[in-house]
PDB file of C-alpha atoms in Angstrom:
ATOM      1  CA  GLN A   1       0.006   0.126   0.066  1.00  0.00           C
ATOM      2  CA  VAL A   2       1.335   3.490  -0.903  1.00  0.00           C
ATOM      3  CA  GLN A   3       2.434   5.664   1.905  1.00  0.00           C
ATOM      4  CA  LEU A   4       3.032   9.330   1.718  1.00  0.00           C
ATOM      5  CA  VAL A   5       5.216  10.852   4.573  1.00  0.00           C
ATOM      6  CA  GLU A   6       5.740  14.735   4.867  1.00  0.00           C
ATOM      7  CA  SER A   7       8.676  16.268   6.454  1.00  0.00           C
ATOM      8  CA  GLY A   8      10.143  19.812   6.904  1.00  0.00           C
ATOM      9  CA  GLY A   9       7.519  21.771   8.444  1.00  0.00           C
ATOM     10  CA  GLY A  10       8.213  24.135  11.458  1.00  0.00           C
ATOM     11  CA  LEU A  11       8.250  27.587  12.736  1.00  0.00           C
ATOM     12  CA  VAL A  12       9.443  30.633  10.611  1.00  0.00           C
ATOM     13  CA  GLN A  13       9.259  34.294  10.601  1.00  0.00           C
ATOM     14  CA  ALA A  14       7.554  36.113   7.826  1.00  0.00           C
ATOM     15  CA  GLY A  15       9.711  36.529   4.988  1.00  0.00           C
ATOM     16  CA  GLY A  16      11.598  33.335   5.692  1.00  0.00           C
ATOM     17  CA  SER A  17      11.752  29.974   3.742  1.00  0.00           C
ATOM     18  CA  LEU A  18      11.110  26.441   4.417  1.00  0.00           C
ATOM     19  CA  ARG A  19      11.314  23.190   2.195  1.00  0.00           C
ATOM     20  CA  LEU A  20       8.883  20.504   2.636  1.00  0.00           C
ATOM     21  CA  SER A  21       9.570  17.055   1.373  1.00  0.00           C
ATOM     22  CA  CYS A  22       7.212  14.077   0.736  1.00  0.00           C
ATOM     23  CA  ALA A  23       8.425  10.462   0.336  1.00  0.00           C
ATOM     24  CA  ALA A  24       6.205   8.125  -1.194  1.00  0.00           C
ATOM     25  CA  SER A  25       6.527   4.207  -0.918  1.00  0.00           C
ATOM     26  CA  GLY A  26       5.153   1.827  -3.656  1.00  0.00           C
ATOM     27  CA  ARG A  27       5.616   1.394  -7.244  1.00  0.00           C
ATOM     28  CA  ASP A  28       5.508   3.394 -10.395  1.00  0.00           C
ATOM     29  CA  PHE A  29       5.901   6.863  -8.497  1.00  0.00           C
ATOM     30  CA  SER A  30       6.786   8.576 -12.032  1.00  0.00           C
ATOM     31  CA  THR A  31       3.254   7.800 -13.269  1.00  0.00           C
ATOM     32  CA  TYR A  32       1.396   9.747 -10.451  1.00  0.00           C
ATOM     33  CA  VAL A  33       0.475  13.415 -10.309  1.00  0.00           C
ATOM     34  CA  MET A  34       1.813  14.772  -6.999  1.00  0.00           C
ATOM     35  CA  GLY A  35       0.341  17.751  -5.088  1.00  0.00           C
ATOM     36  CA  TRP A  36       0.478  19.851  -2.069  1.00  0.00           C
ATOM     37  CA  PHE A  37      -2.476  21.171  -0.314  1.00  0.00           C
ATOM     38  CA  ARG A  38      -2.853  23.255   2.995  1.00  0.00           C
ATOM     39  CA  GLN A  39      -5.340  23.463   5.690  1.00  0.00           C
ATOM     40  CA  ALA A  40      -5.875  26.151   8.236  1.00  0.00           C
ATOM     41  CA  PRO A  41      -7.836  26.048  11.252  1.00  0.00           C
ATOM     42  CA  GLY A  42     -11.489  26.418  10.485  1.00  0.00           C
ATOM     43  CA  LYS A  43     -10.916  26.514   6.726  1.00  0.00           C
ATOM     44  CA  GLU A  44     -11.434  23.948   3.942  1.00  0.00           C
ATOM     45  CA  ARG A  45      -8.272  22.306   2.608  1.00  0.00           C
ATOM     46  CA  GLU A  46      -7.042  24.239  -0.257  1.00  0.00           C
ATOM     47  CA  PHE A  47      -4.737  23.546  -3.482  1.00  0.00           C
ATOM     48  CA  VAL A  48      -1.126  24.897  -3.372  1.00  0.00           C
ATOM     49  CA  ALA A  49       0.873  23.168  -6.241  1.00  0.00           C
ATOM     50  CA  ALA A  50       0.877  20.026  -8.389  1.00  0.00           C
ATOM     51  CA  ILE A  51       3.399  18.726 -10.645  1.00  0.00           C
ATOM     52  CA  SER A  52       2.924  16.146 -13.479  1.00  0.00           C
ATOM     53  CA  GLY A  53       4.491  12.637 -13.635  1.00  0.00           C
ATOM     54  CA  SER A  54       7.273  13.737 -15.749  1.00  0.00           C
ATOM     55  CA  ALA A  55       7.808  16.968 -14.079  1.00  0.00           C
ATOM     56  CA  GLY A  56       7.012  18.582 -17.424  1.00  0.00           C
ATOM     57  CA  TYR A  57       4.137  20.438 -15.996  1.00  0.00           C
ATOM     58  CA  THR A  58       3.532  22.449 -12.565  1.00  0.00           C
ATOM     59  CA  TYR A  59       0.605  23.932 -11.400  1.00  0.00           C
ATOM     60  CA  TYR A  60       0.160  26.713  -8.596  1.00  0.00           C
ATOM     61  CA  ALA A  61      -2.491  28.431  -6.477  1.00  0.00           C
ATOM     62  CA  ASP A  62      -2.588  32.269  -7.252  1.00  0.00           C
ATOM     63  CA  SER A  63      -1.858  32.885  -3.737  1.00  0.00           C
ATOM     64  CA  VAL A  64       1.611  31.043  -3.863  1.00  0.00           C
ATOM     65  CA  LYS A  65       2.611  31.756  -7.616  1.00  0.00           C
ATOM     66  CA  GLY A  66       6.202  33.290  -7.647  1.00  0.00           C
ATOM     67  CA  ARG A  67       6.862  32.442  -3.858  1.00  0.00           C
ATOM     68  CA  PHE A  68       6.380  28.413  -3.879  1.00  0.00           C
ATOM     69  CA  THR A  69       8.239  25.982  -6.286  1.00  0.00           C
ATOM     70  CA  ILE A  70       7.180  22.335  -6.453  1.00  0.00           C
ATOM     71  CA  SER A  71       9.585  19.795  -7.666  1.00  0.00           C
ATOM     72  CA  ARG A  72       9.919  16.102  -7.951  1.00  0.00           C
ATOM     73  CA  ASP A  73      12.816  13.326  -8.056  1.00  0.00           C
ATOM     74  CA  ASN A  74      11.722  10.348  -9.618  1.00  0.00           C
ATOM     75  CA  THR A  75      14.671   8.275  -8.843  1.00  0.00           C
ATOM     76  CA  LYS A  76      14.014   8.867  -5.210  1.00  0.00           C
ATOM     77  CA  ASN A  77      10.317   8.893  -5.101  1.00  0.00           C
ATOM     78  CA  THR A  78      10.161  12.303  -3.552  1.00  0.00           C
ATOM     79  CA  VAL A  79       8.347  15.478  -4.284  1.00  0.00           C
ATOM     80  CA  ASP A  80       9.391  18.708  -2.458  1.00  0.00           C
ATOM     81  CA  LEU A  81       7.741  22.206  -1.887  1.00  0.00           C
ATOM     82  CA  GLN A  82      10.202  25.027  -1.471  1.00  0.00           C
ATOM     83  CA  MET A  83       8.535  28.013   0.164  1.00  0.00           C
ATOM     84  CA  ASN A  84       9.976  31.266  -0.052  1.00  0.00           C
ATOM     85  CA  SER A  85       8.867  34.662   1.000  1.00  0.00           C
ATOM     86  CA  LEU A  86       6.526  33.354   3.486  1.00  0.00           C
ATOM     87  CA  LYS A  87       3.602  35.181   5.015  1.00  0.00           C
ATOM     88  CA  PRO A  88       1.602  34.560   8.335  1.00  0.00           C
ATOM     89  CA  GLU A  89      -1.384  33.737   5.948  1.00  0.00           C
ATOM     90  CA  ASP A  90       0.617  30.668   4.861  1.00  0.00           C
ATOM     91  CA  THR A  91       0.302  29.178   8.207  1.00  0.00           C
ATOM     92  CA  ALA A  92      -1.408  25.850   7.827  1.00  0.00           C
ATOM     93  CA  VAL A  93      -1.050  22.114   7.930  1.00  0.00           C
ATOM     94  CA  TYR A  94       0.483  20.981   4.724  1.00  0.00           C
ATOM     95  CA  TYR A  95      -0.386  17.820   3.123  1.00  0.00           C
ATOM     96  CA  CYS A  96       1.279  15.633   0.200  1.00  0.00           C
ATOM     97  CA  ALA A  97      -1.200  13.924  -2.122  1.00  0.00           C
ATOM     98  CA  GLN A  98      -1.291  11.671  -5.050  1.00  0.00           C
ATOM     99  CA  LYS A  99      -3.439  10.796  -8.083  1.00  0.00           C
ATOM    100  CA  HIS A 100      -3.382   9.469 -11.586  1.00  0.00           C
ATOM    101  CA  SER A 101      -4.490  12.267 -13.412  1.00  0.00           C
ATOM    102  CA  VAL A 102      -3.757  15.987 -13.775  1.00  0.00           C
ATOM    103  CA  LEU A 103      -7.355  16.966 -14.585  1.00  0.00           C
ATOM    104  CA  ASN A 104      -9.280  19.075 -11.873  1.00  0.00           C
ATOM    105  CA  TYR A 105      -6.075  19.153  -9.703  1.00  0.00           C
ATOM    106  CA  ALA A 106      -7.253  21.855  -7.476  1.00  0.00           C
ATOM    107  CA  ASP A 107     -10.266  19.536  -6.277  1.00  0.00           C
ATOM    108  CA  PRO A 108      -9.146  17.811  -2.944  1.00  0.00           C
ATOM    109  CA  ASN A 109     -11.821  15.331  -3.349  1.00  0.00           C
ATOM    110  CA  LEU A 110     -10.264  13.814  -6.456  1.00  0.00           C
ATOM    111  CA  TRP A 111      -6.841  13.076  -5.113  1.00  0.00           C
ATOM    112  CA  ALA A 112      -6.451   9.401  -4.166  1.00  0.00           C
ATOM    113  CA  ARG A 113      -3.900   9.390  -1.357  1.00  0.00           C
ATOM    114  CA  TRP A 114      -2.731  11.643   1.453  1.00  0.00           C
ATOM    115  CA  GLY A 115      -0.004  12.065   3.794  1.00  0.00           C
ATOM    116  CA  GLN A 116      -0.408  12.755   7.438  1.00  0.00           C
ATOM    117  CA  GLY A 117       0.400  16.231   7.097  1.00  0.00           C
ATOM    118  CA  THR A 118       3.140  18.644   8.567  1.00  0.00           C
ATOM    119  CA  GLN A 119       2.629  21.880  10.357  1.00  0.00           C
ATOM    120  CA  VAL A 120       4.001  25.020   9.004  1.00  0.00           C
ATOM    121  CA  THR A 121       3.673  28.290  11.256  1.00  0.00           C
ATOM    122  CA  VAL A 122       4.605  31.839   9.998  1.00  0.00           C
ATOM    123  CA  SER A 123       5.070  34.351  12.764  1.00  0.00           C
ATOM    124  CA  SER A 124       4.575  38.020  11.681  1.00  0.00           C
TER     125      SER A 124
END
């Protein structure tokens, strides 16, 4: 059974940077779209970024475009999220997710597998 395990969360001051990583077990990692979502207290889970299996295409929420970068290493079965210029409103639990198709990537209900989440807190 595929497992997704996130790491790299923590506390950072506004304007700082963090790098999240997600390690996936299982086979055929390169055939899956990988994504990051986040959920702040009292809010719905929202799309952050996604990357196609070949890493040829990336997708970002408008709120993080230009500040966050998603990447993957299909030889290591990992997907990373580099977060720069962090803002207090980026504070949330960040989740790694996996799905087969890139269609409707922003809908969390269409992602098949999820990690346990990692907390990111940005202080002002």
